[in-house]
Amino acid sequence: QVQLVESGGGSVRTGGSLRLSCVASGRTRSIGDMAWYRQAPEKQRELVGTITSGGTTNYADFMKDRFTISRDRNTMYLQLNNLKPGDTAVYYCHAKVQPTIEYSFDVWGQGTQVTVSS
């Protein structure tokens, strides 16, 4: 009932910028909090930041000075600035979907690759 599709990834040089998008479709009114995650090769998936349905954001401390999350009704964005090689990862969109008061579930996008070269 909810699908997420990320886009905007690509290859950039150190110091470059990218703007990732996550477009939600389906029963988007059931979407609550959303988040961006990333997973580098051979590493655990880690949280980049979250944004509530009211627009309140929270970031990992080591990311908040360079990354910015925003959202409108159906789309969440991640602005990546001053990128470093360590930011190379697949970036995933996540949403908490709560169609009823008793039930909620997680929805993930397919991911978009960000590659930062030296």
PDB file of C-alpha atoms in Angstrom:
ATOM      1  CA  GLN A   1       0.000   0.000   0.000  1.00  0.00           C
ATOM      2  CA  VAL A   2       3.059   2.284   0.260  1.00  0.00           C
ATOM      3  CA  GLN A   3       6.056   2.332  -2.036  1.00  0.00           C
ATOM      4  CA  LEU A   4       9.241   4.380  -1.799  1.00  0.00           C
ATOM      5  CA  VAL A   5      11.539   5.180  -4.702  1.00  0.00           C
ATOM      6  CA  GLU A   6      14.870   6.929  -4.226  1.00  0.00           C
ATOM      7  CA  SER A   7      16.725   8.860  -6.877  1.00  0.00           C
ATOM      8  CA  GLY A   8      19.484  11.422  -7.208  1.00  0.00           C
ATOM      9  CA  GLY A   9      22.527   9.324  -6.459  1.00  0.00           C
ATOM     10  CA  GLY A  10      25.633   9.412  -8.567  1.00  0.00           C
ATOM     11  CA  SER A  11      29.372   9.906  -8.594  1.00  0.00           C
ATOM     12  CA  VAL A  12      30.971  13.134  -7.390  1.00  0.00           C
ATOM     13  CA  ARG A  13      34.363  14.396  -6.328  1.00  0.00           C
ATOM     14  CA  THR A  14      35.292  15.192  -2.759  1.00  0.00           C
ATOM     15  CA  GLY A  15      33.567  18.398  -1.723  1.00  0.00           C
ATOM     16  CA  GLY A  16      30.724  17.980  -4.157  1.00  0.00           C
ATOM     17  CA  SER A  17      27.022  17.888  -3.448  1.00  0.00           C
ATOM     18  CA  LEU A  18      24.046  15.723  -4.264  1.00  0.00           C
ATOM     19  CA  ARG A  19      20.356  15.992  -3.567  1.00  0.00           C
ATOM     20  CA  LEU A  20      18.563  12.702  -3.027  1.00  0.00           C
ATOM     21  CA  SER A  21      14.824  12.305  -3.357  1.00  0.00           C
ATOM     22  CA  CYS A  22      12.460   9.705  -1.972  1.00  0.00           C
ATOM     23  CA  VAL A  23       9.033   9.698  -3.564  1.00  0.00           C
ATOM     24  CA  ALA A  24       6.243   7.924  -1.723  1.00  0.00           C
ATOM     25  CA  SER A  25       3.210   6.548  -3.472  1.00  0.00           C
ATOM     26  CA  GLY A  26       0.167   4.593  -2.439  1.00  0.00           C
ATOM     27  CA  ARG A  27      -1.532   5.343   0.860  1.00  0.00           C
ATOM     28  CA  THR A  28       0.794   8.179   1.727  1.00  0.00           C
ATOM     29  CA  ARG A  29      -1.547   9.543   4.382  1.00  0.00           C
ATOM     30  CA  SER A  30      -0.605   6.532   6.506  1.00  0.00           C
ATOM     31  CA  ILE A  31       3.067   7.527   6.570  1.00  0.00           C
ATOM     32  CA  GLY A  32       4.438   8.825   9.834  1.00  0.00           C
ATOM     33  CA  ASP A  33       8.108   9.355  10.564  1.00  0.00           C
ATOM     34  CA  MET A  34      10.610   8.936   7.767  1.00  0.00           C
ATOM     35  CA  ALA A  35      14.347   8.475   7.741  1.00  0.00           C
ATOM     36  CA  TRP A  36      17.431   8.174   5.618  1.00  0.00           C
ATOM     37  CA  TYR A  37      19.872   5.334   6.164  1.00  0.00           C
ATOM     38  CA  ARG A  38      23.057   4.410   4.396  1.00  0.00           C
ATOM     39  CA  GLN A  39      25.122   1.291   4.048  1.00  0.00           C
ATOM     40  CA  ALA A  40      28.718   1.276   2.896  1.00  0.00           C
ATOM     41  CA  PRO A  41      30.302  -1.852   1.460  1.00  0.00           C
ATOM     42  CA  GLU A  42      30.984  -4.465   4.128  1.00  0.00           C
ATOM     43  CA  LYS A  43      29.562  -2.231   6.842  1.00  0.00           C
ATOM     44  CA  GLN A  44      26.368  -2.137   8.862  1.00  0.00           C
ATOM     45  CA  ARG A  45      23.480   0.010   7.792  1.00  0.00           C
ATOM     46  CA  GLU A  46      23.495   3.235   9.772  1.00  0.00           C
ATOM     47  CA  LEU A  47      20.989   5.957  10.412  1.00  0.00           C
ATOM     48  CA  VAL A  48      21.633   9.270   8.682  1.00  0.00           C
ATOM     49  CA  GLY A  49      18.708  11.183  10.126  1.00  0.00           C
ATOM     50  CA  THR A  50      14.996  11.234  10.746  1.00  0.00           C
ATOM     51  CA  ILE A  51      12.131  13.582  10.081  1.00  0.00           C
ATOM     52  CA  THR A  52       8.752  13.420  11.742  1.00  0.00           C
ATOM     53  CA  SER A  53       5.410  13.977  10.113  1.00  0.00           C
ATOM     54  CA  GLY A  54       5.537  17.452  11.636  1.00  0.00           C
ATOM     55  CA  GLY A  55       8.897  18.231  10.056  1.00  0.00           C
ATOM     56  CA  THR A  56      11.151  17.877  13.087  1.00  0.00           C
ATOM     57  CA  THR A  57      14.568  16.551  12.104  1.00  0.00           C
ATOM     58  CA  ASN A  58      17.255  14.695  13.988  1.00  0.00           C
ATOM     59  CA  TYR A  59      20.687  13.807  12.665  1.00  0.00           C
ATOM     60  CA  ALA A  60      23.631  11.705  13.603  1.00  0.00           C
ATOM     61  CA  ASP A  61      26.126  14.091  15.169  1.00  0.00           C
ATOM     62  CA  PHE A  62      28.799  13.478  12.585  1.00  0.00           C
ATOM     63  CA  MET A  63      26.404  14.216   9.724  1.00  0.00           C
ATOM     64  CA  LYS A  64      24.211  17.099  10.818  1.00  0.00           C
ATOM     65  CA  ASP A  65      26.609  19.852   9.725  1.00  0.00           C
ATOM     66  CA  ARG A  66      26.693  18.624   6.135  1.00  0.00           C
ATOM     67  CA  PHE A  67      23.382  16.873   5.523  1.00  0.00           C
ATOM     68  CA  THR A  68      19.876  18.295   5.538  1.00  0.00           C
ATOM     69  CA  ILE A  69      16.608  16.387   5.512  1.00  0.00           C
ATOM     70  CA  SER A  70      13.339  17.907   4.405  1.00  0.00           C
ATOM     71  CA  ARG A  71       9.957  16.668   3.275  1.00  0.00           C
ATOM     72  CA  ASP A  72       6.686  17.682   1.766  1.00  0.00           C
ATOM     73  CA  ARG A  73       3.543  15.601   1.641  1.00  0.00           C
ATOM     74  CA  ASN A  74       4.842  12.830  -0.615  1.00  0.00           C
ATOM     75  CA  THR A  75       8.576  13.382  -0.994  1.00  0.00           C
ATOM     76  CA  MET A  76      11.530  13.378   1.372  1.00  0.00           C
ATOM     77  CA  TYR A  77      14.865  14.901   0.443  1.00  0.00           C
ATOM     78  CA  LEU A  78      18.418  14.527   1.609  1.00  0.00           C
ATOM     79  CA  GLN A  79      20.804  17.323   0.703  1.00  0.00           C
ATOM     80  CA  LEU A  80      24.383  16.079   0.851  1.00  0.00           C
ATOM     81  CA  ASN A  81      27.041  18.789   0.958  1.00  0.00           C
ATOM     82  CA  ASN A  82      30.814  18.706   1.247  1.00  0.00           C
ATOM     83  CA  LEU A  83      30.859  15.036   0.441  1.00  0.00           C
ATOM     84  CA  LYS A  84      33.776  12.860   1.452  1.00  0.00           C
ATOM     85  CA  PRO A  85      34.908   9.436   0.260  1.00  0.00           C
ATOM     86  CA  GLY A  86      33.627   8.032   3.551  1.00  0.00           C
ATOM     87  CA  ASP A  87      30.118   9.016   2.488  1.00  0.00           C
ATOM     88  CA  THR A  88      30.205   6.448  -0.296  1.00  0.00           C
ATOM     89  CA  ALA A  89      27.287   4.131   0.342  1.00  0.00           C
ATOM     90  CA  VAL A  90      23.883   3.052  -0.793  1.00  0.00           C
ATOM     91  CA  TYR A  91      21.381   5.489   0.662  1.00  0.00           C
ATOM     92  CA  TYR A  92      17.981   4.132   1.635  1.00  0.00           C
ATOM     93  CA  CYS A  93      14.685   5.807   2.323  1.00  0.00           C
ATOM     94  CA  HIS A  94      12.583   4.472   5.177  1.00  0.00           C
ATOM     95  CA  ALA A  95       9.045   5.162   6.296  1.00  0.00           C
ATOM     96  CA  LYS A  96       6.925   4.074   9.209  1.00  0.00           C
ATOM     97  CA  VAL A  97       3.466   3.252   7.937  1.00  0.00           C
ATOM     98  CA  GLN A  98       0.560   3.073  10.364  1.00  0.00           C
ATOM     99  CA  PRO A  99      -2.693   2.349   8.565  1.00  0.00           C
ATOM    100  CA  THR A 100      -4.467   1.552  11.860  1.00  0.00           C
ATOM    101  CA  ILE A 101      -3.887   2.435  15.468  1.00  0.00           C
ATOM    102  CA  GLU A 102      -3.024  -1.195  16.239  1.00  0.00           C
ATOM    103  CA  TYR A 103      -0.631  -1.924  13.404  1.00  0.00           C
ATOM    104  CA  SER A 104       2.442  -0.351  11.872  1.00  0.00           C
ATOM    105  CA  PHE A 105       5.155  -1.566   9.581  1.00  0.00           C
ATOM    106  CA  ASP A 106       8.357  -0.468   7.895  1.00  0.00           C
ATOM    107  CA  VAL A 107       8.759   0.340   4.226  1.00  0.00           C
ATOM    108  CA  TRP A 108      12.112   0.656   2.499  1.00  0.00           C
ATOM    109  CA  GLY A 109      13.113   2.006  -0.852  1.00  0.00           C
ATOM    110  CA  GLN A 110      15.440   0.171  -3.177  1.00  0.00           C
ATOM    111  CA  GLY A 111      18.373   2.461  -2.444  1.00  0.00           C
ATOM    112  CA  THR A 112      20.414   4.852  -4.527  1.00  0.00           C
ATOM    113  CA  GLN A 113      24.183   4.683  -4.874  1.00  0.00           C
ATOM    114  CA  VAL A 114      26.358   7.613  -3.840  1.00  0.00           C
ATOM    115  CA  THR A 115      30.020   7.390  -4.790  1.00  0.00           C
ATOM    116  CA  VAL A 116      32.532  10.034  -3.722  1.00  0.00           C
ATOM    117  CA  SER A 117      36.000   9.917  -5.210  1.00  0.00           C
ATOM    118  CA  SER A 118      39.173  11.588  -4.023  1.00  0.00           C
TER     119      SER A 118
END
